[in-house]
PDB file of C-alpha atoms and ligand atoms in Angstrom:
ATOM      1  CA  UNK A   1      -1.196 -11.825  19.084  1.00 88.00           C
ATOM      2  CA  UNK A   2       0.487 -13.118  15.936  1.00 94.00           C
ATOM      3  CA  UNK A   3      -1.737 -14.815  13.586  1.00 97.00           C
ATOM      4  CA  UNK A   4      -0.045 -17.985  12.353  1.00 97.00           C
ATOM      5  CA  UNK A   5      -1.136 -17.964   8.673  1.00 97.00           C
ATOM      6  CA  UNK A   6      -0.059 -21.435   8.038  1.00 96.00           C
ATOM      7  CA  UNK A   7      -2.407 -22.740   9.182  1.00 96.00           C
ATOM      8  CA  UNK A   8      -5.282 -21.094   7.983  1.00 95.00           C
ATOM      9  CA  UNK A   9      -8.372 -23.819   7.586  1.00 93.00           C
ATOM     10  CA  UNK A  10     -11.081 -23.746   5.466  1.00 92.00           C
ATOM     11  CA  UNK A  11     -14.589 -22.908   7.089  1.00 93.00           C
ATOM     12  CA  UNK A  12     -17.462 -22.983   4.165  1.00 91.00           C
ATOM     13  CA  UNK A  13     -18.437 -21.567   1.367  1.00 90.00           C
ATOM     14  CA  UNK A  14     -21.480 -19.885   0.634  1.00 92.00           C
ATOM     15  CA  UNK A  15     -23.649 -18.180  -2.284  1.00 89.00           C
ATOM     16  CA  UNK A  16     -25.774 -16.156  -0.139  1.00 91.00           C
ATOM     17  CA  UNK A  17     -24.625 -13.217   2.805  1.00 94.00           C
ATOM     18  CA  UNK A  18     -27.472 -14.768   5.120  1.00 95.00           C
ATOM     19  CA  UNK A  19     -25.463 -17.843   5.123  1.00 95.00           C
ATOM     20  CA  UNK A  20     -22.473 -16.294   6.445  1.00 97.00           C
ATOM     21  CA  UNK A  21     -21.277 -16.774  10.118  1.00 97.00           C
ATOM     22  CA  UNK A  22     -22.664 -14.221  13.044  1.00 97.00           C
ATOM     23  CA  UNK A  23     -21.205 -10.730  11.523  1.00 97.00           C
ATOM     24  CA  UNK A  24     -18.589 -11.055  14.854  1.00 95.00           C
ATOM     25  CA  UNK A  25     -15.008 -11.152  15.426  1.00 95.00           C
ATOM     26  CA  UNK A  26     -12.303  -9.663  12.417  1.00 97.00           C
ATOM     27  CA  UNK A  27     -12.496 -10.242   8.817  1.00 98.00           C
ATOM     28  CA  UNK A  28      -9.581  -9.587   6.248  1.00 98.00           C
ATOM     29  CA  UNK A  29     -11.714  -9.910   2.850  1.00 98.00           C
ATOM     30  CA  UNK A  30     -10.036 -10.650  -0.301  1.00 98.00           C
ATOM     31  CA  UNK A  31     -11.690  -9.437  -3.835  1.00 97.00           C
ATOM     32  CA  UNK A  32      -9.878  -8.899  -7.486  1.00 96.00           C
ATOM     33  CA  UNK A  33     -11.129  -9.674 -11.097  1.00 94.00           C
ATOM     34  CA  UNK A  34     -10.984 -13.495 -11.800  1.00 89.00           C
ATOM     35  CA  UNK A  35      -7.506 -13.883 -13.068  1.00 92.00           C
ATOM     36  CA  UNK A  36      -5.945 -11.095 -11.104  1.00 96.00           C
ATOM     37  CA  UNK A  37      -4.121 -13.501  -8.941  1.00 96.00           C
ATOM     38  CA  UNK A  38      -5.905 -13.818  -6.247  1.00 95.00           C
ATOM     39  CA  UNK A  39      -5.882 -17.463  -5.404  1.00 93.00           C
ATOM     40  CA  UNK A  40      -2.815 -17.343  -5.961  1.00 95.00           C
ATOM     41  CA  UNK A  41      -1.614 -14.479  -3.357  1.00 97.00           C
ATOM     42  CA  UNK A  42      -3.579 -15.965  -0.626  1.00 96.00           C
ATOM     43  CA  UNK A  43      -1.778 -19.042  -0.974  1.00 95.00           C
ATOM     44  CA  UNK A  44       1.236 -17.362  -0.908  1.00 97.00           C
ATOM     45  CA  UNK A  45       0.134 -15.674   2.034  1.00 97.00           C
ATOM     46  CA  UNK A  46      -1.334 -18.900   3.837  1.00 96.00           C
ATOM     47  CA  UNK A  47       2.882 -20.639   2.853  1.00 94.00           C
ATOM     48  CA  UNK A  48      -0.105 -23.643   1.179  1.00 88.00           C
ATOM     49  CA  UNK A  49      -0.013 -24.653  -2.705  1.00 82.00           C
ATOM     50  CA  UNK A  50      -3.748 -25.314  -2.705  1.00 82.00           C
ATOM     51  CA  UNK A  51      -5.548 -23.170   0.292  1.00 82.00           C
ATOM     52  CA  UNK A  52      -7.484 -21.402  -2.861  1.00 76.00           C
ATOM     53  CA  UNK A  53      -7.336 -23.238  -6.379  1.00 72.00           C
ATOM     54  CA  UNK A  54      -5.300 -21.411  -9.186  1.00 63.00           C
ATOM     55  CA  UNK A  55      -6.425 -20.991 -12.284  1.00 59.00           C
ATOM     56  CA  UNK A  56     -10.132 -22.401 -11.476  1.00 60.00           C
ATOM     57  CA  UNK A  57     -12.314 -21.859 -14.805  1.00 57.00           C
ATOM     58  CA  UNK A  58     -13.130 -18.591 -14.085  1.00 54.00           C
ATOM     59  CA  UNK A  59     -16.688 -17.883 -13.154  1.00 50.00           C
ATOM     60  CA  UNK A  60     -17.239 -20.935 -11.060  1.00 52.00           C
ATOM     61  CA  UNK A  61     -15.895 -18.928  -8.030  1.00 58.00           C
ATOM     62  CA  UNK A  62     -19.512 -17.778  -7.243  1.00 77.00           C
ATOM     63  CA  UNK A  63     -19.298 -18.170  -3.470  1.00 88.00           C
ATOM     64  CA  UNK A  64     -17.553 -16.584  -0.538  1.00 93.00           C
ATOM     65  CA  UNK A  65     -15.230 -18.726   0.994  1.00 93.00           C
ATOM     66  CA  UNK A  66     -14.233 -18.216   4.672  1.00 95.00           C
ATOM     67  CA  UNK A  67     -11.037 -19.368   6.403  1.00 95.00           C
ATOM     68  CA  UNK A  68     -10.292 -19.605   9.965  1.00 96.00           C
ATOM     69  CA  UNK A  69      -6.955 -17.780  10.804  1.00 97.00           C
ATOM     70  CA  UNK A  70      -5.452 -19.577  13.861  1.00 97.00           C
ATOM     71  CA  UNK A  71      -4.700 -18.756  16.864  1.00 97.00           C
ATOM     72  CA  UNK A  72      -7.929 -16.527  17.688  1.00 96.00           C
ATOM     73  CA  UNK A  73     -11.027 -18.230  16.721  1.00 95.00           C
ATOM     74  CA  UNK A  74     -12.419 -14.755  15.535  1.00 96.00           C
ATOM     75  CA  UNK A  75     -10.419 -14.066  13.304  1.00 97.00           C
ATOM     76  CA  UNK A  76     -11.116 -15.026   9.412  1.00 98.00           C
ATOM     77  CA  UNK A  77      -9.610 -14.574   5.852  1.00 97.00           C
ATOM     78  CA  UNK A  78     -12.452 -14.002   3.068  1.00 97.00           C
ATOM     79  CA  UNK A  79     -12.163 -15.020  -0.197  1.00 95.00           C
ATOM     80  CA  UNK A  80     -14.839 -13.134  -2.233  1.00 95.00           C
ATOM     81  CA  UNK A  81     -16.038 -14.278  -5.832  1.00 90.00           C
ATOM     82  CA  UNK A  82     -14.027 -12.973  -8.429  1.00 89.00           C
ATOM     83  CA  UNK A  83     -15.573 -10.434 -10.883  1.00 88.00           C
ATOM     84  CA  UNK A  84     -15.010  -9.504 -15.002  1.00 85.00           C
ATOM     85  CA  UNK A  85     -15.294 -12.802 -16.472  1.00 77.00           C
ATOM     86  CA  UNK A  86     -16.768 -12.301 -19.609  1.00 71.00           C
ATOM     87  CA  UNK A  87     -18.570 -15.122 -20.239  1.00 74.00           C
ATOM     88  CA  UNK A  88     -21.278 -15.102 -17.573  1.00 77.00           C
ATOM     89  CA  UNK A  89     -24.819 -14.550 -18.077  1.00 82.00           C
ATOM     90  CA  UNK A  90     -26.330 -11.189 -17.074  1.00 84.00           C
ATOM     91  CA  UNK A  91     -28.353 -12.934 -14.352  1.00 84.00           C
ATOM     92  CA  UNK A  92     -25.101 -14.718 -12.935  1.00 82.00           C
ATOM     93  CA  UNK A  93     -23.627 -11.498 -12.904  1.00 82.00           C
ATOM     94  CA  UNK A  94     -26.142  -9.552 -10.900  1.00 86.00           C
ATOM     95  CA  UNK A  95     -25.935 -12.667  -8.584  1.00 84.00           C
ATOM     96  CA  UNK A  96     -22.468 -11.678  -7.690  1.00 84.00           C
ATOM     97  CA  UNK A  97     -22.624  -7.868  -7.769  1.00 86.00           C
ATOM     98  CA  UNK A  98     -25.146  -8.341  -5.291  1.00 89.00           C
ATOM     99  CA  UNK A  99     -23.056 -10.797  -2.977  1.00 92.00           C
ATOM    100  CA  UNK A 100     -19.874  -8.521  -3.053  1.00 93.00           C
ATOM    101  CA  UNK A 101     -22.148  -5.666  -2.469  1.00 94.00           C
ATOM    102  CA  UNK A 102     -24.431  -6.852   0.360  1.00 95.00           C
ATOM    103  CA  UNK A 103     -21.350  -8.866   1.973  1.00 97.00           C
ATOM    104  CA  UNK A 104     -19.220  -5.003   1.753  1.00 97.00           C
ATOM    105  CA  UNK A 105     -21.753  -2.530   2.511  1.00 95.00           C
ATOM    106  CA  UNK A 106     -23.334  -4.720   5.562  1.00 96.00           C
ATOM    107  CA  UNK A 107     -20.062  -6.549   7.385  1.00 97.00           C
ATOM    108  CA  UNK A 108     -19.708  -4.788  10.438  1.00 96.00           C
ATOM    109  CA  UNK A 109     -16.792  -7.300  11.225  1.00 96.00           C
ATOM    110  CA  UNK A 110     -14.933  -6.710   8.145  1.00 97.00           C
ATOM    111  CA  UNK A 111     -11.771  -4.691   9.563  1.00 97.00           C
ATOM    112  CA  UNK A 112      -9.839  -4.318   6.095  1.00 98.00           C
ATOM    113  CA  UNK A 113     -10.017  -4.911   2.220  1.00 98.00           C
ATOM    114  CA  UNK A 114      -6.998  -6.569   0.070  1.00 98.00           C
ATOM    115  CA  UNK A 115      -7.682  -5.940  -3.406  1.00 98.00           C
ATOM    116  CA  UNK A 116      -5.721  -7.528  -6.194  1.00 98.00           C
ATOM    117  CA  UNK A 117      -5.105  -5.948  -9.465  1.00 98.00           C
ATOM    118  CA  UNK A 118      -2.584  -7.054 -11.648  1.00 98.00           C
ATOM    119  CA  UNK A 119       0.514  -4.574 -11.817  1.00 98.00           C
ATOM    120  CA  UNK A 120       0.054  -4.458 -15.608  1.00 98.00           C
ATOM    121  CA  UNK A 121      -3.784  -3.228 -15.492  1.00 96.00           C
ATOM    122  CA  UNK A 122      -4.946  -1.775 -12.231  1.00 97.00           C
ATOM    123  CA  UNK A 123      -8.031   0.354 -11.351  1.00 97.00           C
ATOM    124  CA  UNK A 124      -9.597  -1.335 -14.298  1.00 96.00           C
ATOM    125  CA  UNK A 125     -14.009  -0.060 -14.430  1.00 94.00           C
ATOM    126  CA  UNK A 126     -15.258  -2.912 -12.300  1.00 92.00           C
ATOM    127  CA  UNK A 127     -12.403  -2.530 -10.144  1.00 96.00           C
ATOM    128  CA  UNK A 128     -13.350   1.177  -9.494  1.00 96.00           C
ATOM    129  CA  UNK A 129     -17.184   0.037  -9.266  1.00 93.00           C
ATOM    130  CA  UNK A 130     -15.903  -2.291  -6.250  1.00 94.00           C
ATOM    131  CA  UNK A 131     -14.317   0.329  -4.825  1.00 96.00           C
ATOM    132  CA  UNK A 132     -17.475   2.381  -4.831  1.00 95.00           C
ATOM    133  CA  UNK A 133     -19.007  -0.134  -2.467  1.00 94.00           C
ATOM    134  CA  UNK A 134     -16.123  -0.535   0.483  1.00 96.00           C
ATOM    135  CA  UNK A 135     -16.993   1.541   3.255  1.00 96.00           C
ATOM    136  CA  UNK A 136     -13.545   3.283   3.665  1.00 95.00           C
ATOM    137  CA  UNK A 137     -14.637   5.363   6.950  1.00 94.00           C
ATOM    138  CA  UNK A 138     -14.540   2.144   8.757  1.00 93.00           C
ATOM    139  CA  UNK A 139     -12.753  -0.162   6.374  1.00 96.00           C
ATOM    140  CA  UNK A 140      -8.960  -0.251   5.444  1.00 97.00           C
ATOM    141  CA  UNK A 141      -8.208  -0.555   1.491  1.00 98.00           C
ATOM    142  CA  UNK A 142      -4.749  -2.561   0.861  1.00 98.00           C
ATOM    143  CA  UNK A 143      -3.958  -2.771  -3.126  1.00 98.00           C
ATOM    144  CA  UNK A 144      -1.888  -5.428  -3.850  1.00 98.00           C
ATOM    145  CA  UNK A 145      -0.267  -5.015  -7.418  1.00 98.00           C
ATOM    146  CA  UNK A 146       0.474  -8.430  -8.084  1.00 98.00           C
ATOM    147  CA  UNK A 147       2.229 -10.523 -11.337  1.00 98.00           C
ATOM    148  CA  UNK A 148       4.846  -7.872 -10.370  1.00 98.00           C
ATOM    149  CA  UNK A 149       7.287 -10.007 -11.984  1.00 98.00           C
ATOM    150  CA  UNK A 150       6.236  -9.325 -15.327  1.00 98.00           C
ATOM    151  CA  UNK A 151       7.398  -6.482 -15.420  1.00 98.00           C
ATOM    152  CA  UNK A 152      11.433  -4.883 -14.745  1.00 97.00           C
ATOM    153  CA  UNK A 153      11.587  -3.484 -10.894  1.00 96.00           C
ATOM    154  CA  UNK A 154      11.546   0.000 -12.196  1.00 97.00           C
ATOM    155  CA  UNK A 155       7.968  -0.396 -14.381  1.00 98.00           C
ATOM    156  CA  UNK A 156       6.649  -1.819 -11.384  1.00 98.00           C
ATOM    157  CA  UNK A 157       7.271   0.793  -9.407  1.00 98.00           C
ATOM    158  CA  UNK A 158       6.174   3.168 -11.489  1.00 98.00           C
ATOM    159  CA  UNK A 159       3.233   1.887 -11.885  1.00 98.00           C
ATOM    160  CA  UNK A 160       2.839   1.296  -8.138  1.00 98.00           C
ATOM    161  CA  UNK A 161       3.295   5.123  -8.096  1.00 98.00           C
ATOM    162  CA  UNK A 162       0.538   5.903 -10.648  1.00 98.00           C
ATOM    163  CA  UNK A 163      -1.956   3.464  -8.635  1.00 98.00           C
ATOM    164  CA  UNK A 164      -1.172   5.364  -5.369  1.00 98.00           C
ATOM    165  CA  UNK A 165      -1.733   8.955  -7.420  1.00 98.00           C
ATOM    166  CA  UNK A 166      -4.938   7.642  -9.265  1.00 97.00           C
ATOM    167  CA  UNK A 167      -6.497   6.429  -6.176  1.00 97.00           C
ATOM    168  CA  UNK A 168      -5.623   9.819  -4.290  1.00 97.00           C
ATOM    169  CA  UNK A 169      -7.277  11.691  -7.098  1.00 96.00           C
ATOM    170  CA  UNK A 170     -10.652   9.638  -6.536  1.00 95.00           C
ATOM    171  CA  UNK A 171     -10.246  10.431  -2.581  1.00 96.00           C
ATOM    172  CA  UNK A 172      -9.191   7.292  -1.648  1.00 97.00           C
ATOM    173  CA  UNK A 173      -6.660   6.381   1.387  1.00 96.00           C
ATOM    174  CA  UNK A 174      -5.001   3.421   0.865  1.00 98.00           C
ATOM    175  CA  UNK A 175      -1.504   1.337   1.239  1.00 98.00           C
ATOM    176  CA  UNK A 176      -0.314  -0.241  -1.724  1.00 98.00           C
ATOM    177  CA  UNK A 177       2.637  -2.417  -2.541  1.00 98.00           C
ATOM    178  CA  UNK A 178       4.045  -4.609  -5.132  1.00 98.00           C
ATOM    179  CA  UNK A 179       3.659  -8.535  -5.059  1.00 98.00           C
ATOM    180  CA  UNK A 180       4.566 -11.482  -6.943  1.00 98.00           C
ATOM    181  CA  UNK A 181       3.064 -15.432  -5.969  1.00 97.00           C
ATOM    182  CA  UNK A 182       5.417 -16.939  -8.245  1.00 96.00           C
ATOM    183  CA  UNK A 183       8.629 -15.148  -6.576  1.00 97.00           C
ATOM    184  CA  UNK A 184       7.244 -15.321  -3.085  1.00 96.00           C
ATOM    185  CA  UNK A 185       7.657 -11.498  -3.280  1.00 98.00           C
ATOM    186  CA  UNK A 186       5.973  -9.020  -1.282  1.00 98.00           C
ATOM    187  CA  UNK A 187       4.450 -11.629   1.339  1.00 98.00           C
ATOM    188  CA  UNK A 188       6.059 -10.817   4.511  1.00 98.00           C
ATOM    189  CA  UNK A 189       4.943  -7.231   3.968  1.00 98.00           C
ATOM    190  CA  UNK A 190       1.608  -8.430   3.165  1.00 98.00           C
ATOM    191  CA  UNK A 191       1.590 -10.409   6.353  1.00 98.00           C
ATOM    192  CA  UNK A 192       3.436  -7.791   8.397  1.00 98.00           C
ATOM    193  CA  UNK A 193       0.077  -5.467   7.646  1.00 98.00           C
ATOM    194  CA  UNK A 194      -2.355  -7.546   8.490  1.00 98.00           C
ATOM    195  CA  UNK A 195      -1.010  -8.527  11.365  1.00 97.00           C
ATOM    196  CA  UNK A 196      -1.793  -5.116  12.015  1.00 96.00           C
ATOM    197  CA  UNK A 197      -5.709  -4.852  10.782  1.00 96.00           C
ATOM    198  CA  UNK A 198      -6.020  -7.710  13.120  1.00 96.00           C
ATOM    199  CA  UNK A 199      -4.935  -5.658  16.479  1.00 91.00           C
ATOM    200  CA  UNK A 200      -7.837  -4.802  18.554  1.00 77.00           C
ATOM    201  CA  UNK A 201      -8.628  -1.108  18.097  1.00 71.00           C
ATOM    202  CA  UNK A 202      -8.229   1.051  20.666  1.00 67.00           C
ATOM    203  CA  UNK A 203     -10.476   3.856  21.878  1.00 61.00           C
TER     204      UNK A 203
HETATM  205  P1  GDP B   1      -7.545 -15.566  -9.602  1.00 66.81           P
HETATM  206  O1  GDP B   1      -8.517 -15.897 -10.698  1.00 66.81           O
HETATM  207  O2  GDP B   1      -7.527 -14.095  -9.313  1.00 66.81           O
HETATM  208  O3  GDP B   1      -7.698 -16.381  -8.370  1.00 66.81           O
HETATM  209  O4  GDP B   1      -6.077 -15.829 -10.205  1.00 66.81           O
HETATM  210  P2  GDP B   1      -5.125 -17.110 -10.054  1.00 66.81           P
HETATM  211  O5  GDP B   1      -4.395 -17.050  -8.758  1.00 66.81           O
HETATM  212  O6  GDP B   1      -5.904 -18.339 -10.363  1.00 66.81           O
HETATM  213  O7  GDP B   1      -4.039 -16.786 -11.185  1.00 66.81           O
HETATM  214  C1  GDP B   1      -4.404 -16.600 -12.531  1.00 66.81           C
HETATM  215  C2  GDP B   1      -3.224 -16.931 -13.416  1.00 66.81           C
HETATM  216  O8  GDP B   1      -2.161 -16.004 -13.171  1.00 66.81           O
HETATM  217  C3  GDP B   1      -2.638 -18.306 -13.147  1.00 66.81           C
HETATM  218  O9  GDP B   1      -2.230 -18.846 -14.384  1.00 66.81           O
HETATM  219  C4  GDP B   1      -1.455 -18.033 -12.246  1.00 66.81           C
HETATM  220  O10 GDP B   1      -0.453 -19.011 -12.358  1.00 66.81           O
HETATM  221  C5  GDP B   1      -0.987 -16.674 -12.741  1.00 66.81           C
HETATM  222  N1  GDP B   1      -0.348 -15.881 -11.653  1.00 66.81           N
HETATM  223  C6  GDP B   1      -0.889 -15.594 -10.452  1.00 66.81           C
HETATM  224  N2  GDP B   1      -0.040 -14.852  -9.706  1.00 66.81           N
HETATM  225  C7  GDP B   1       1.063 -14.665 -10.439  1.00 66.81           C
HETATM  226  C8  GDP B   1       2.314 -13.978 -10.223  1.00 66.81           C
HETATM  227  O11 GDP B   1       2.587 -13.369  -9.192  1.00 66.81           O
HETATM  228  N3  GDP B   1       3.222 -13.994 -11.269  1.00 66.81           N
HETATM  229  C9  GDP B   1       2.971 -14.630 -12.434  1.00 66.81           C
HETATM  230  N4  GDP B   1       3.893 -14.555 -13.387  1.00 66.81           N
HETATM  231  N5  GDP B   1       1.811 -15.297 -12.671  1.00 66.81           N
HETATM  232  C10 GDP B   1       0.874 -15.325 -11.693  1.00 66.81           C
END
């Protein structure tokens, strides 16, 4: 079945994992530092200008925000609460590490993991501490380099290349590609793959 990201529809937000819907059906989650382009991405993913709000004063993102993916009712797109902005107190902070790391460790549903780093700064410390947290044995790990065009096609893909060989030398399997909102670049690729998460598995 095809999802039909178009028309992706907001479900609710919320600040705490025991608020989430029954841990069912197939979850796509979504996680980056706040500024990474994230909001941006899954727009571009979702064809909408406003699915997920740009350039939101970072740090007021504190919830998990689910989508409905049409046409299969269990299937969702997960926008988790950005992480790294500076100016948070240390109790707002361990508010959110705790979110992203109760919803990661316990979502039996959750079939794959986009993360966004921008092309010009991946595998920052706090993206590596995420990383820590995604159970890879039954999770897939997609690294979207986005912002991509900031930089000349050959930079990017050179520093697509050193991604792909940092993350092998932590033990790490995952895809990565390049991506860029503002060019629409990189989006049918993205979609092409998670078409793919979304497949039922099969013994
Ligand atoms: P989020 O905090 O991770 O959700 O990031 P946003 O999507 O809000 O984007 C942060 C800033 O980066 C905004 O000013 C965006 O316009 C900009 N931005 C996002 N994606 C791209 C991209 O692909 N290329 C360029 N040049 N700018 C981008």
């Amino acid at each position: 079945m095809e999802p039909r990201f178009r028309e992706t529809a907001f479900i609710k937000g919320v600040a705490q994992v025991e608020q989430l819907p029954p841990d069912d059906g197939i979850e796509i989650a979504f996680a980056g530092r706040s500024n990474a382009g994230k909001s941006s991405a899954l727009n571009a993913l979702c064809g909408r200008k406003a699915l997920a709000r740009v350039g939101r004063t970072p740090g007021r993102t504190q919830e998990i925000n689910l989508f409905a993916l049409p046409p299969d009712a269990a299937w969702r797109l997960v926008d988790l609460p950005g992480y790294g902005y500076a100016k948070v107190s240390a109790g707002q902070r361990q508010h959110w590490d705790r979110l992203l790391g109760d919803y990661l460790q316990s979502r039996e549903c959750l079939a794959g993991l986009v993360l966004i780093m921008d092309i010009r700064r991946p595998l920052t410390e706090l993206d590596r501490q995420l990383l820590e947290w995604v159970p890879l044995e039954r999770c897939q790990l997609h690294c979207l380099l986005t912002k991509a065009d900031k930089l000349s096609r050959q930079a990017a893909d050179k520093q697509l290349h050193a991604t792909q060989r940092e993350l092998e030398g932590l033990g790490i399997e995952a895809t990565l590609q390049t991506f860029s909102s503002l060019k629409n670049q990189g989006v049918d690729d993205l979609r092409g793959l998670l078409t793919e998460w979304l497949q039922p598995v099969e013994d």
